XYZ file of N, CA and C in Angstrom:
414
model
N 103.713 160.650 119.796
C 102.842 160.843 120.655
C 102.686 159.255 121.146
N 102.476 159.085 122.275
C 102.588 157.786 122.726
C 101.026 156.869 122.380
N 101.425 155.863 122.205
C 99.897 155.188 122.302
C 99.688 154.481 123.644
N 98.586 154.691 124.271
C 97.841 154.275 125.070
C 97.127 152.973 125.694
N 97.664 152.376 126.832
C 97.202 151.244 126.396
C 95.729 151.161 126.668
N 94.359 150.220 126.798
C 93.411 150.145 126.623
C 92.686 151.079 128.129
N 93.219 150.233 129.478
C 93.124 150.782 130.364
C 93.013 152.518 130.885
N 94.003 153.076 129.857
C 94.359 154.406 130.049
C 93.353 155.293 129.060
N 93.112 154.791 127.855
C 91.926 155.214 126.818
C 90.961 155.330 128.212
N 90.495 154.145 128.393
C 88.965 154.398 129.617
C 89.288 155.150 130.800
N 90.379 155.212 131.350
C 90.573 156.048 132.168
C 90.140 157.759 131.777
N 90.878 157.861 130.436
C 90.369 159.366 130.067
C 88.721 159.617 129.738
N 88.339 158.262 129.159
C 86.970 158.271 128.952
C 86.302 158.963 130.106
N 86.133 157.929 131.234
C 85.815 158.430 132.459
C 86.140 159.895 133.165
N 87.407 159.957 132.802
C 87.678 161.222 133.706
C 87.058 162.238 132.968
N 86.605 162.441 131.634
C 86.441 163.650 130.819
C 84.563 163.567 131.231
N 84.059 162.472 131.229
C 82.695 162.221 131.556
C 82.510 162.751 133.153
N 83.303 162.285 133.815
C 82.900 163.118 135.134
C 83.140 164.509 135.041
N 84.269 164.771 134.537
C 84.461 166.323 134.571
C 83.603 167.301 134.044
N 82.787 166.738 132.583
C 82.215 167.656 132.277
C 80.377 167.584 133.360
N 80.500 166.218 133.696
C 79.213 166.195 134.689
C 79.406 167.291 135.634
N 80.920 167.473 136.559
C 80.792 168.513 137.443
C 80.927 169.363 136.948
N 81.230 169.923 135.811
C 81.280 171.509 135.652
C 79.591 171.569 135.383
N 78.663 170.880 134.634
C 77.336 171.036 134.551
C 77.075 171.242 135.660
N 76.934 170.211 136.588
C 76.141 170.203 138.215
C 76.897 171.755 138.480
N 77.915 172.049 138.501
C 78.288 172.943 139.439
C 78.103 174.638 138.782
N 77.989 174.370 137.456
C 77.311 175.802 137.073
C 75.746 175.786 137.654
N 74.844 174.541 137.231
C 73.788 174.640 137.818
C 73.338 175.071 138.977
N 74.451 174.508 139.862
C 73.963 174.621 141.498
C 74.465 176.123 141.524
N 75.633 176.442 141.370
C 75.927 178.226 141.696
C 74.875 179.220 140.859
N 74.598 178.447 139.504
C 73.555 179.691 139.179
C 72.160 179.449 139.791
N 71.614 178.125 140.261
C 70.532 178.461 141.182
C 70.653 178.888 142.529
N 71.793 178.728 143.027
C 71.714 179.455 144.190
C 72.119 180.577 144.283
N 72.856 181.606 143.579
C 73.260 183.096 143.200
C 71.757 183.624 142.908
N 70.599 182.861 142.511
C 69.824 183.748 142.128
C 68.182 183.725 142.827
N 68.807 182.892 144.163
C 67.808 182.483 145.450
C 66.753 181.388 144.818
N 67.069 180.735 143.991
C 66.309 179.707 143.273
C 66.596 178.440 143.799
N 67.480 177.756 144.840
C 67.957 177.067 145.695
C 67.649 177.157 146.903
N 66.781 176.036 147.416
C 66.616 176.143 149.169
C 66.089 175.207 149.148
N 65.659 175.218 150.692
C 64.699 173.690 151.117
C 65.453 172.638 150.823
N 64.614 171.270 150.565
C 65.418 170.033 150.342
C 65.908 170.261 148.786
N 65.717 170.786 148.249
C 66.318 170.499 146.865
C 67.608 170.790 146.834
N 67.867 171.903 147.350
C 69.194 172.110 148.008
C 70.359 171.217 148.205
N 69.926 170.134 148.964
C 70.744 169.327 149.231
C 71.398 168.690 148.268
N 70.712 167.751 147.416
C 71.030 167.163 146.549
C 72.040 167.733 145.407
N 71.202 169.192 144.712
C 72.315 170.105 144.147
C 73.515 170.537 144.825
N 73.442 170.568 145.765
C 74.910 170.965 146.760
C 75.928 169.409 146.328
N 75.494 168.739 146.450
C 75.849 167.374 146.744
C 76.395 166.768 145.288
N 75.511 167.259 144.744
C 76.089 166.881 142.982
C 77.488 166.682 142.486
N 78.037 168.094 142.812
C 79.387 168.469 142.205
C 80.228 167.236 142.610
N 80.100 167.299 144.173
C 81.124 166.441 145.074
C 80.761 164.612 144.446
N 79.641 164.338 144.002
C 79.833 162.829 143.691
C 80.439 162.879 142.133
N 80.288 164.079 141.462
C 81.003 164.343 140.281
C 82.631 163.556 140.348
N 83.125 164.485 141.313
C 84.433 164.057 142.010
C 84.428 163.237 142.450
N 84.084 162.361 143.100
C 83.872 161.414 143.641
C 84.084 160.239 142.224
N 83.608 160.675 141.353
C 83.514 159.799 140.143
C 84.599 159.764 139.625
N 85.764 160.623 139.599
C 86.773 160.892 139.175
C 88.081 160.000 139.992
N 87.587 160.503 141.344
C 88.191 159.222 142.014
C 88.313 157.455 141.950
N 87.084 157.054 141.426
C 86.791 156.054 141.144
C 87.534 155.926 139.729
N 87.555 156.480 138.887
C 88.118 155.947 137.496
C 89.821 155.919 137.927
N 90.439 157.115 138.603
C 91.958 156.388 139.038
C 91.912 155.362 139.939
N 90.941 154.660 140.744
C 90.919 153.475 141.613
C 90.886 152.263 140.316
N 90.092 152.608 139.357
C 89.559 151.701 137.923
C 91.097 151.698 137.469
N 91.682 152.622 137.151
C 93.025 152.859 136.428
C 94.069 151.683 136.766
N 93.735 151.827 138.012
C 94.853 151.117 139.041
C 94.797 149.778 138.802
N 93.845 149.262 138.870
C 93.120 148.004 138.849
C 93.189 147.286 137.437
N 93.017 148.153 136.783
C 92.775 147.700 134.750
C 94.020 147.583 134.279
N 95.150 148.634 134.974
C 96.104 148.890 133.897
C 97.071 147.544 133.951
N 97.566 146.768 132.768
C 98.301 145.547 132.775
C 99.631 145.990 133.319
N 100.533 147.263 132.889
C 101.320 147.714 132.764
C 102.286 147.407 134.313
N 102.766 146.712 135.164
C 103.256 147.013 136.236
C 104.183 148.255 136.910
N 104.532 148.538 136.088
C 105.754 149.719 136.295
C 104.680 151.083 136.548
N 103.748 151.188 134.979
C 102.917 151.778 134.988
C 101.678 152.564 136.061
N 101.353 151.013 136.873
C 100.681 150.913 137.926
C 101.321 151.640 139.039
N 102.567 150.856 139.122
C 103.017 151.328 140.214
C 103.385 152.775 140.706
N 103.468 153.909 139.095
C 103.692 155.033 139.239
C 102.816 155.686 139.634
N 101.616 155.341 139.116
C 100.128 155.877 139.274
C 100.096 155.461 140.730
N 100.309 154.453 141.403
C 99.931 154.051 143.157
C 100.947 155.456 143.515
N 102.003 155.695 143.223
C 102.850 156.168 144.103
C 102.159 157.789 144.277
N 102.185 157.949 142.616
C 101.331 159.839 142.361
C 100.376 159.648 143.392
N 99.531 158.731 143.182
C 98.636 158.994 144.190
C 98.597 158.755 145.906
N 99.417 158.156 145.993
C 100.244 158.181 147.641
C 100.652 159.723 147.727
N 101.521 160.063 146.922
C 102.098 161.535 147.208
C 101.164 162.444 147.078
N 100.289 162.680 146.535
C 98.948 163.383 145.927
C 97.924 163.270 147.835
N 98.201 162.318 147.935
C 97.237 162.268 149.691
C 98.120 162.543 150.478
N 99.084 162.407 150.594
C 100.102 162.897 151.689
C 100.275 164.338 151.656
N 100.322 164.980 150.364
C 100.389 166.502 150.179
C 99.276 166.929 150.140
N 97.929 166.540 150.063
C 96.858 167.086 150.625
C 96.189 167.063 152.044
N 96.741 165.825 152.188
C 96.292 165.981 153.716
C 97.336 166.531 154.949
N 98.414 166.258 154.439
C 99.693 167.527 155.491
C 99.348 168.734 155.095
N 98.995 169.769 154.158
C 98.584 170.843 154.454
C 97.512 171.376 154.879
N 96.159 170.478 154.654
C 95.089 170.343 155.035
C 94.969 170.470 156.708
N 96.113 169.210 157.596
C 95.777 169.396 158.795
C 96.708 170.581 159.416
N 97.847 170.856 158.783
C 98.332 171.761 159.480
C 97.619 173.254 159.392
N 96.895 173.498 158.214
C 95.894 174.707 158.300
C 94.555 174.283 158.820
N 94.469 173.366 159.082
C 92.954 173.047 160.135
C 93.443 173.542 161.546
N 94.564 173.132 161.497
C 95.316 173.787 163.350
C 95.619 174.908 163.065
N 96.236 175.494 162.475
C 95.952 177.009 162.366
C 94.967 177.699 162.172
N 93.879 177.384 161.701
C 92.227 177.428 161.996
C 91.976 177.548 163.609
N 92.171 176.375 163.810
C 92.242 176.311 165.455
C 92.154 176.825 166.471
N 93.322 177.609 166.044
C 94.047 178.709 166.806
C 94.086 179.904 166.398
N 92.663 180.138 165.228
C 92.529 181.483 165.226
C 93.594 182.307 164.290
N 94.557 181.933 163.940
C 95.968 182.099 163.152
C 95.466 182.021 161.354
N 94.771 181.363 161.257
C 94.642 181.314 159.824
C 92.854 181.434 159.637
N 92.361 181.964 158.628
C 90.850 182.213 157.993
C 90.352 180.860 158.137
N 89.104 180.605 157.526
C 88.438 179.692 157.604
C 88.659 179.522 155.931
N 88.880 178.190 155.748
C 88.567 177.739 154.087
C 87.778 176.471 154.264
N 86.577 176.618 152.665
C 85.866 175.417 152.653
C 86.357 174.140 152.681
N 86.045 172.939 153.099
C 86.875 171.673 153.096
C 86.709 171.278 151.533
N 86.164 171.807 150.627
C 86.335 171.310 149.066
C 87.955 171.475 148.678
N 88.553 172.525 149.333
C 89.788 172.939 148.880
C 90.989 171.710 149.121
N 90.791 170.771 149.750
C 91.372 169.680 149.951
C 91.475 168.544 148.993
N 90.205 168.976 148.367
C 90.355 167.994 146.819
C 91.204 168.948 145.832
N 91.110 169.991 145.892
C 91.915 170.432 144.870
C 93.658 170.601 145.008
N 93.801 170.555 146.821
C 95.150 170.175 146.748
C 95.443 168.733 146.493
N 94.493 167.438 146.696
C 94.907 166.255 146.414
C 95.175 166.566 144.533
N 94.412 167.042 144.065
C 94.578 167.074 142.166
C 96.151 167.916 142.101
N 96.203 169.019 142.979
C 97.520 169.268 142.603
C 98.521 168.886 142.839
N 98.737 168.090 144.436
C 99.239 166.982 144.398
C 99.720 165.752 143.436
N 98.767 165.888 142.620
C 99.268 164.758 141.493
C 100.281 164.980 140.623
N 100.161 166.340 140.363
C 101.482 167.050 139.955
C 102.902 167.584 140.408
N 102.608 167.220 141.948
C 103.886 166.437 142.268
C 104.316 165.254 142.508
N 103.430 164.615 142.464
C 103.638 163.197 142.333
C 104.468 162.367 141.225
N 103.392 163.511 139.942
C 103.971 162.887 138.631
C 105.641 163.739 138.350
N 105.820 164.636 139.226
C 107.193 165.395 139.299
C 108.554 164.321 139.766
N 108.146 163.827 141.072
C 108.550 162.922 141.777
C 108.839 162.156 140.860
N 108.056 161.142 140.175
C 107.738 160.645 139.420
C 109.097 160.300 138.399
N 108.570 161.461 137.542
C 109.675 161.879 136.374
C 111.281 161.795 137.185
N 111.286 162.887 137.962
C 112.881 162.331 138.946
C 113.131 161.333 139.087
N 112.729 160.277 139.905
C 113.241 159.406 140.424
C 113.297 158.300 139.472
N 112.048 158.121 138.716
C 112.119 156.706 137.457
C 112.313 157.472 135.941
N 112.368 158.839 135.604
C 112.088 158.958 134.394
C 110.887 158.912 133.522
N 109.775 158.958 134.231
C 108.432 158.623 133.728
C 107.696 159.338 134.677
N 106.336 160.137 134.343
C 105.592 161.151 134.731
C 104.462 160.025 135.250
N 104.207 159.358 134.920
C 102.807 158.569 135.504
C 101.735 158.792 134.501
N 100.837 158.634 134.889
C 99.410 158.739 133.867
C 98.109 159.356 134.563
N 98.352 160.048 135.873
C 97.040 160.447 136.095
C 97.074 161.735 136.066
N 98.480 162.858 135.867
C 98.534 163.483 135.486
C 98.411 164.688 134.181
């Protein structure tokens, strides 16, 4: 088992916190919406809250990049995040054009974030192949 840096331990705590809040807020929002108990002005904050929790995960990754002292690990994290960004934006853009030309059905915008998180796995794999290390966000 590898000993993690203090920055990585803080990243894990932050990610677990925001992921837990995400699950809780999504459960509450979906539960209330599916039972017709969510409407009017209160629907907005409850619909936005899960997205803000995901923003917290992005902030945790940004903090990890800033706080990590090992330059090699920091480079791997940045590279992994850039690959994830390119992966998610490329697929979203291509799919968006397919949708614009009525060649593909509508997909909710939050799936771009799901693609980004999948892209972290692509970036980690690229890191492993090129540098022999996965990085720390996967």
